[in-house]
PDB file of C-alpha atoms in Angstrom:
ATOM      1  CA  MET A 269      10.200 -16.078 -41.733  1.00 42.00           C
ATOM      2  CA  LYS A 270      11.592 -13.693 -44.366  1.00 37.00           C
ATOM      3  CA  ARG A 271      10.246 -10.724 -42.376  1.00 37.00           C
ATOM      4  CA  LEU A 272      11.977 -11.907 -39.156  1.00 35.00           C
ATOM      5  CA  PHE A 273      15.292 -12.270 -41.022  1.00 33.00           C
ATOM      6  CA  LEU A 274      14.945  -8.736 -42.399  1.00 31.00           C
ATOM      7  CA  VAL A 275      14.316  -7.332 -38.922  1.00 33.00           C
ATOM      8  CA  SER A 276      17.411  -9.155 -37.653  1.00 34.00           C
ATOM      9  CA  VAL A 277      19.570  -7.714 -40.425  1.00 31.00           C
ATOM     10  CA  VAL A 278      18.268  -4.200 -39.771  1.00 34.00           C
ATOM     11  CA  SER A 279      19.045  -4.570 -36.059  1.00 38.00           C
ATOM     12  CA  VAL A 280      22.615  -5.663 -36.778  1.00 38.00           C
ATOM     13  CA  LEU A 281      23.173  -2.730 -39.122  1.00 36.00           C
ATOM     14  CA  THR A 282      21.617  -0.302 -36.683  1.00 41.00           C
ATOM     15  CA  MET A 283      24.155  -0.837 -33.909  1.00 42.00           C
ATOM     16  CA  ALA A 284      27.271  -1.661 -35.972  1.00 48.00           C
ATOM     17  CA  GLY A 285      30.356   0.080 -34.657  1.00 60.00           C
ATOM     18  CA  CYS A 286      33.747  -0.714 -33.227  1.00 68.00           C
ATOM     19  CA  SER A 287      34.342  -2.861 -30.187  1.00 47.00           C
ATOM     20  CA  GLY A 288      37.301  -3.748 -28.031  1.00 39.00           C
ATOM     21  CA  THR A 289      38.301  -6.473 -30.447  1.00 35.00           C
ATOM     22  CA  GLY A 290      37.849  -4.398 -33.579  1.00 36.00           C
ATOM     23  CA  GLY A 291      34.680  -6.116 -34.779  1.00 35.00           C
ATOM     24  CA  SER A 292      31.102  -4.941 -34.698  1.00 36.00           C
ATOM     25  CA  ALA A 293      29.615  -3.883 -31.415  1.00 41.00           C
ATOM     26  CA  PRO A 294      27.058  -6.215 -29.843  1.00 36.00           C
ATOM     27  CA  VAL A 295      23.585  -5.363 -31.015  1.00 38.00           C
ATOM     28  CA  ALA A 296      20.131  -5.152 -29.600  1.00 38.00           C
ATOM     29  CA  GLY A 297      17.914  -8.217 -29.834  1.00 38.00           C
ATOM     30  CA  PRO A 298      16.327  -9.095 -33.173  1.00 38.00           C
ATOM     31  CA  ALA A 299      12.899  -7.887 -32.121  1.00 39.00           C
ATOM     32  CA  ALA A 300      14.114  -4.515 -30.825  1.00 46.00           C
ATOM     33  CA  ALA A 301      12.502  -1.472 -32.418  1.00 53.00           C
ATOM     34  CA  THR A 302      13.942   2.015 -32.306  1.00 60.00           C
ATOM     35  CA  VAL A 303      12.008   4.550 -30.249  1.00 59.00           C
ATOM     36  CA  THR A 304      12.762   8.145 -31.157  1.00 57.00           C
ATOM     37  CA  SER A 305      11.733   9.858 -27.928  1.00 60.00           C
ATOM     38  CA  SER A 306      14.546  10.839 -25.557  1.00 66.00           C
ATOM     39  CA  ALA A 307      11.985  10.988 -22.749  1.00 78.00           C
ATOM     40  CA  GLU A 308      11.243   7.287 -23.206  1.00 83.00           C
ATOM     41  CA  ALA A 309      14.973   6.542 -22.835  1.00 86.00           C
ATOM     42  CA  GLN A 310      15.084   8.015 -19.313  1.00 87.00           C
ATOM     43  CA  PRO A 311      14.521   4.707 -17.440  1.00 87.00           C
ATOM     44  CA  LEU A 312      17.453   3.186 -19.345  1.00 90.00           C
ATOM     45  CA  LEU A 313      19.611   6.262 -18.706  1.00 91.00           C
ATOM     46  CA  THR A 314      18.664   6.185 -15.015  1.00 91.00           C
ATOM     47  CA  ARG A 315      19.946   2.595 -14.705  1.00 90.00           C
ATOM     48  CA  TYR A 316      23.366   3.766 -15.870  1.00 92.00           C
ATOM     49  CA  GLY A 317      23.600   7.046 -13.964  1.00 91.00           C
ATOM     50  CA  LEU A 318      22.808   9.211 -16.991  1.00 92.00           C
ATOM     51  CA  ALA A 319      19.331  10.458 -16.067  1.00 90.00           C
ATOM     52  CA  GLY A 320      18.465  14.000 -17.091  1.00 90.00           C
ATOM     53  CA  LYS A 321      21.500  14.426 -19.333  1.00 93.00           C
ATOM     54  CA  SER A 322      21.294  15.754 -22.873  1.00 94.00           C
ATOM     55  CA  THR A 323      22.493  13.668 -25.810  1.00 95.00           C
ATOM     56  CA  VAL A 324      25.704  15.721 -25.943  1.00 96.00           C
ATOM     57  CA  GLU A 325      26.307  15.155 -22.223  1.00 96.00           C
ATOM     58  CA  VAL A 326      25.644  11.400 -22.501  1.00 96.00           C
ATOM     59  CA  ILE A 327      28.126  11.025 -25.383  1.00 97.00           C
ATOM     60  CA  ASP A 328      30.757  13.113 -23.606  1.00 97.00           C
ATOM     61  CA  GLN A 329      30.408  11.149 -20.365  1.00 96.00           C
ATOM     62  CA  LEU A 330      30.446   7.700 -21.978  1.00 96.00           C
ATOM     63  CA  ASP A 331      33.451   8.489 -24.195  1.00 96.00           C
ATOM     64  CA  ARG A 332      35.510   9.665 -21.215  1.00 95.00           C
ATOM     65  CA  LEU A 333      34.912   6.674 -18.926  1.00 94.00           C
ATOM     66  CA  ASP A 334      37.811   4.569 -17.717  1.00 93.00           C
ATOM     67  CA  LEU A 335      37.568   1.167 -19.390  1.00 91.00           C
ATOM     68  CA  GLN A 336      36.752  -0.595 -16.109  1.00 91.00           C
ATOM     69  CA  GLN A 337      33.903   1.876 -15.540  1.00 90.00           C
ATOM     70  CA  ARG A 338      32.185   1.133 -18.841  1.00 90.00           C
ATOM     71  CA  PRO A 339      28.680  -0.205 -18.157  1.00 88.00           C
ATOM     72  CA  ALA A 340      28.859  -3.797 -19.401  1.00 84.00           C
ATOM     73  CA  GLY A 341      25.246  -3.977 -20.531  1.00 88.00           C
ATOM     74  CA  LEU A 342      24.968  -0.606 -22.262  1.00 93.00           C
ATOM     75  CA  LYS A 343      25.568  -0.355 -26.007  1.00 94.00           C
ATOM     76  CA  ALA A 344      25.872   3.047 -27.653  1.00 96.00           C
ATOM     77  CA  SER A 345      26.422   4.094 -31.265  1.00 96.00           C
ATOM     78  CA  VAL A 346      27.012   7.699 -32.356  1.00 98.00           C
ATOM     79  CA  ARG A 347      25.491   8.645 -35.716  1.00 97.00           C
ATOM     80  CA  ALA A 348      25.517  11.970 -37.525  1.00 96.00           C
ATOM     81  CA  GLY A 349      22.141  13.003 -36.118  1.00 96.00           C
ATOM     82  CA  GLU A 350      21.463  10.679 -33.212  1.00 96.00           C
ATOM     83  CA  LEU A 351      22.815   8.500 -30.436  1.00 96.00           C
ATOM     84  CA  LEU A 352      21.423   4.963 -30.440  1.00 96.00           C
ATOM     85  CA  ILE A 353      21.455   3.269 -27.044  1.00 94.00           C
ATOM     86  CA  SER A 354      20.340  -0.148 -25.869  1.00 93.00           C
ATOM     87  CA  ASP A 355      20.968  -2.592 -23.066  1.00 89.00           C
ATOM     88  CA  GLY A 356      19.910  -5.655 -25.026  1.00 84.00           C
ATOM     89  CA  GLY A 357      16.195  -4.866 -25.010  1.00 82.00           C
ATOM     90  CA  GLN A 358      14.545  -1.752 -26.390  1.00 85.00           C
ATOM     91  CA  GLU A 359      16.722   0.497 -28.541  1.00 90.00           C
ATOM     92  CA  TYR A 360      16.351   4.249 -28.161  1.00 93.00           C
ATOM     93  CA  SER A 361      17.322   7.158 -30.377  1.00 94.00           C
ATOM     94  CA  MET A 362      18.466  10.401 -28.747  1.00 95.00           C
ATOM     95  CA  PRO A 363      18.736  13.318 -31.207  1.00 95.00           C
ATOM     96  CA  ILE A 364      21.971  15.243 -31.613  1.00 96.00           C
ATOM     97  CA  PRO A 365      21.465  19.011 -32.147  1.00 96.00           C
ATOM     98  CA  ALA A 366      20.991  19.745 -35.854  1.00 96.00           C
ATOM     99  CA  ASP A 367      23.986  22.070 -36.018  1.00 96.00           C
ATOM    100  CA  ARG A 368      26.464  19.732 -34.292  1.00 97.00           C
ATOM    101  CA  PHE A 369      28.425  16.622 -35.282  1.00 98.00           C
ATOM    102  CA  TYR A 370      30.519  14.398 -33.011  1.00 98.00           C
ATOM    103  CA  LEU A 371      33.760  13.052 -34.441  1.00 98.00           C
ATOM    104  CA  SER A 372      35.912  10.718 -32.368  1.00 98.00           C
ATOM    105  CA  ALA A 373      39.470  10.150 -33.586  1.00 97.00           C
ATOM    106  CA  GLY A 374      41.754   7.309 -32.501  1.00 97.00           C
ATOM    107  CA  PRO A 375      45.381   7.902 -33.567  1.00 97.00           C
ATOM    108  CA  TYR A 376      47.701   4.905 -33.617  1.00 97.00           C
ATOM    109  CA  LEU A 377      51.263   3.745 -34.190  1.00 96.00           C
ATOM    110  CA  GLN A 378      50.989   0.014 -34.919  1.00 94.00           C
ATOM    111  CA  GLN A 379      47.454  -1.287 -34.549  1.00 93.00           C
ATOM    112  CA  THR A 380      43.994  -0.016 -35.459  1.00 94.00           C
ATOM    113  CA  HIS A 381      40.602  -1.364 -36.519  1.00 91.00           C
ATOM    114  CA  ASP A 382      37.808  -0.513 -38.937  1.00 93.00           C
ATOM    115  CA  CYS A 383      35.126   1.749 -37.555  1.00 95.00           C
ATOM    116  CA  PHE A 384      32.373   3.898 -39.065  1.00 97.00           C
ATOM    117  CA  PHE A 385      30.023   4.739 -36.187  1.00 97.00           C
ATOM    118  CA  HIS A 386      31.796   5.486 -32.924  1.00 97.00           C
ATOM    119  CA  ALA A 387      30.773   3.239 -30.028  1.00 96.00           C
ATOM    120  CA  PRO A 388      31.749   5.056 -26.817  1.00 95.00           C
ATOM    121  CA  THR A 389      31.068   1.917 -24.778  1.00 92.00           C
ATOM    122  CA  GLY A 390      32.937  -0.399 -27.152  1.00 92.00           C
ATOM    123  CA  CYS A 391      35.656   1.350 -29.165  1.00 92.00           C
ATOM    124  CA  LYS A 392      39.218   0.933 -27.931  1.00 93.00           C
ATOM    125  CA  GLY A 393      42.223   2.560 -29.583  1.00 94.00           C
ATOM    126  CA  GLU A 394      45.922   1.929 -29.157  1.00 95.00           C
ATOM    127  CA  LEU A 395      47.037   5.180 -27.504  1.00 96.00           C
ATOM    128  CA  ALA A 396      45.244   5.827 -24.210  1.00 96.00           C
ATOM    129  CA  GLY A 397      46.179   8.813 -22.066  1.00 96.00           C
ATOM    130  CA  LYS A 398      48.462  10.223 -24.759  1.00 96.00           C
ATOM    131  CA  GLN A 399      49.202  13.936 -25.129  1.00 97.00           C
ATOM    132  CA  VAL A 400      48.343  15.042 -28.682  1.00 97.00           C
ATOM    133  CA  GLN A 401      48.196  18.330 -30.568  1.00 98.00           C
ATOM    134  CA  VAL A 402      45.140  18.556 -32.808  1.00 98.00           C
ATOM    135  CA  LYS A 403      44.293  21.020 -35.559  1.00 98.00           C
ATOM    136  CA  ILE A 404      41.062  20.972 -37.549  1.00 98.00           C
ATOM    137  CA  VAL A 405      40.631  23.397 -40.444  1.00 98.00           C
ATOM    138  CA  ASN A 406      37.469  24.103 -42.431  1.00 97.00           C
ATOM    139  CA  ASP A 407      38.484  23.523 -46.054  1.00 97.00           C
ATOM    140  CA  ALA A 408      35.848  25.930 -47.417  1.00 96.00           C
ATOM    141  CA  ASP A 409      37.263  29.101 -45.889  1.00 96.00           C
ATOM    142  CA  GLY A 410      40.423  28.122 -44.003  1.00 96.00           C
ATOM    143  CA  THR A 411      38.860  28.734 -40.595  1.00 95.00           C
ATOM    144  CA  VAL A 412      40.760  26.970 -37.803  1.00 97.00           C
ATOM    145  CA  MET A 413      38.064  25.268 -35.736  1.00 96.00           C
ATOM    146  CA  VAL A 414      40.369  23.408 -33.354  1.00 97.00           C
ATOM    147  CA  ASP A 415      44.020  24.072 -32.502  1.00 98.00           C
ATOM    148  CA  GLU A 416      44.800  22.705 -29.077  1.00 97.00           C
ATOM    149  CA  SER A 417      46.577  20.140 -26.977  1.00 97.00           C
ATOM    150  CA  ARG A 418      44.435  17.237 -25.781  1.00 97.00           C
ATOM    151  CA  THR A 419      44.954  13.995 -23.897  1.00 97.00           C
ATOM    152  CA  THR A 420      43.354  10.941 -25.470  1.00 97.00           C
ATOM    153  CA  PHE A 421      40.656   9.319 -23.365  1.00 97.00           C
ATOM    154  CA  ALA A 422      41.126   5.967 -21.635  1.00 96.00           C
ATOM    155  CA  ASN A 423      39.659   4.354 -24.769  1.00 96.00           C
ATOM    156  CA  GLY A 424      42.456   5.836 -26.922  1.00 96.00           C
ATOM    157  CA  PHE A 425      40.164   8.321 -28.680  1.00 97.00           C
ATOM    158  CA  VAL A 426      39.694  12.071 -28.529  1.00 97.00           C
ATOM    159  CA  GLY A 427      36.336  13.603 -29.436  1.00 97.00           C
ATOM    160  CA  PHE A 428      35.300  16.868 -31.054  1.00 98.00           C
ATOM    161  CA  TRP A 429      31.964  18.630 -31.474  1.00 98.00           C
ATOM    162  CA  LEU A 430      32.082  20.210 -34.934  1.00 98.00           C
ATOM    163  CA  PRO A 431      29.633  22.178 -37.099  1.00 97.00           C
ATOM    164  CA  ARG A 432      27.350  20.045 -39.260  1.00 97.00           C
ATOM    165  CA  ASN A 433      27.832  19.828 -43.045  1.00 97.00           C
ATOM    166  CA  ILE A 434      31.424  20.962 -43.415  1.00 97.00           C
ATOM    167  CA  THR A 435      34.512  19.388 -44.968  1.00 98.00           C
ATOM    168  CA  GLY A 436      37.867  19.875 -43.371  1.00 98.00           C
ATOM    169  CA  THR A 437      41.324  18.578 -42.618  1.00 98.00           C
ATOM    170  CA  LEU A 438      42.271  17.073 -39.273  1.00 98.00           C
ATOM    171  CA  SER A 439      45.911  16.742 -38.263  1.00 98.00           C
ATOM    172  CA  ILE A 440      47.155  15.197 -35.047  1.00 98.00           C
ATOM    173  CA  THR A 441      50.710  15.205 -33.709  1.00 98.00           C
ATOM    174  CA  SER A 442      52.328  13.314 -30.842  1.00 97.00           C
ATOM    175  CA  ASP A 443      56.002  12.805 -29.981  1.00 96.00           C
ATOM    176  CA  GLY A 444      57.060  14.420 -33.239  1.00 96.00           C
ATOM    177  CA  LYS A 445      54.886  12.146 -35.378  1.00 97.00           C
ATOM    178  CA  THR A 446      51.893  13.398 -37.352  1.00 98.00           C
ATOM    179  CA  ALA A 447      48.830  11.982 -39.091  1.00 98.00           C
ATOM    180  CA  GLU A 448      46.387  13.868 -41.305  1.00 98.00           C
ATOM    181  CA  SER A 449      42.990  13.060 -42.754  1.00 97.00           C
ATOM    182  CA  LYS A 450      40.175  14.728 -44.654  1.00 98.00           C
ATOM    183  CA  ILE A 451      36.932  14.824 -42.680  1.00 98.00           C
ATOM    184  CA  SER A 452      33.319  15.695 -43.387  1.00 98.00           C
ATOM    185  CA  THR A 453      30.294  16.088 -41.151  1.00 98.00           C
ATOM    186  CA  GLY A 454      27.292  15.350 -43.333  1.00 97.00           C
ATOM    187  CA  ALA A 455      24.364  13.044 -42.676  1.00 96.00           C
ATOM    188  CA  ASP A 456      26.118  10.017 -44.186  1.00 96.00           C
ATOM    189  CA  ASP A 457      29.597  10.603 -42.802  1.00 98.00           C
ATOM    190  CA  PRO A 458      31.469   8.503 -40.225  1.00 97.00           C
ATOM    191  CA  THR A 459      31.663   9.564 -36.594  1.00 98.00           C
ATOM    192  CA  CYS A 460      34.699   7.347 -35.970  1.00 98.00           C
ATOM    193  CA  LEU A 461      38.153   8.006 -37.444  1.00 97.00           C
ATOM    194  CA  THR A 462      40.687   5.189 -37.008  1.00 97.00           C
ATOM    195  CA  THR A 463      42.993   5.754 -40.008  1.00 96.00           C
ATOM    196  CA  LEU A 464      45.303   8.270 -38.300  1.00 97.00           C
ATOM    197  CA  ARG A 465      48.653   6.484 -38.293  1.00 97.00           C
ATOM    198  CA  LEU A 466      51.293   8.642 -36.642  1.00 97.00           C
ATOM    199  CA  ALA A 467      54.500   8.688 -38.689  1.00 96.00           C
TER     200      ALA A 467
END
């Protein structure tokens, strides 16, 4: 009995992320075990029109979906080194390239939610389809990694592929209001940034 409870707790922690209501994303069943082969995930990816895509391509496609196009049964959680995906049964791990880190930022004016691991099929920010100017600077040497105008996705977020194991400063501006935050892209760092209040 104790072992079953432990497995349940691990499953909940594995898929924790943000959802449309700001809580934790739905998780895989208690008995689900993580499989680390991307090849074994192909049947699941095929069911959702993602067959043959790399981990980077899957994340990019899922994060950019209109909300009504989100696959209701598919749960996804972006970690520093992997994408965890499940549709309520088996959970699969798709590796992210060792030199890359995905950071998804959701700027806001009035309302936000806690989030650590970005859930491209569950996270929903306040400002969808908003024109923003983003600048990301590597704190170690002052290199400007991003300096461009973007439009937030339908989920209110905007995503960036950054080098792994750096610290930096992200600033985002919209309609004359700006938010700034320190970021880092190590193995234990968040992939979801929801503390960017525009003021």
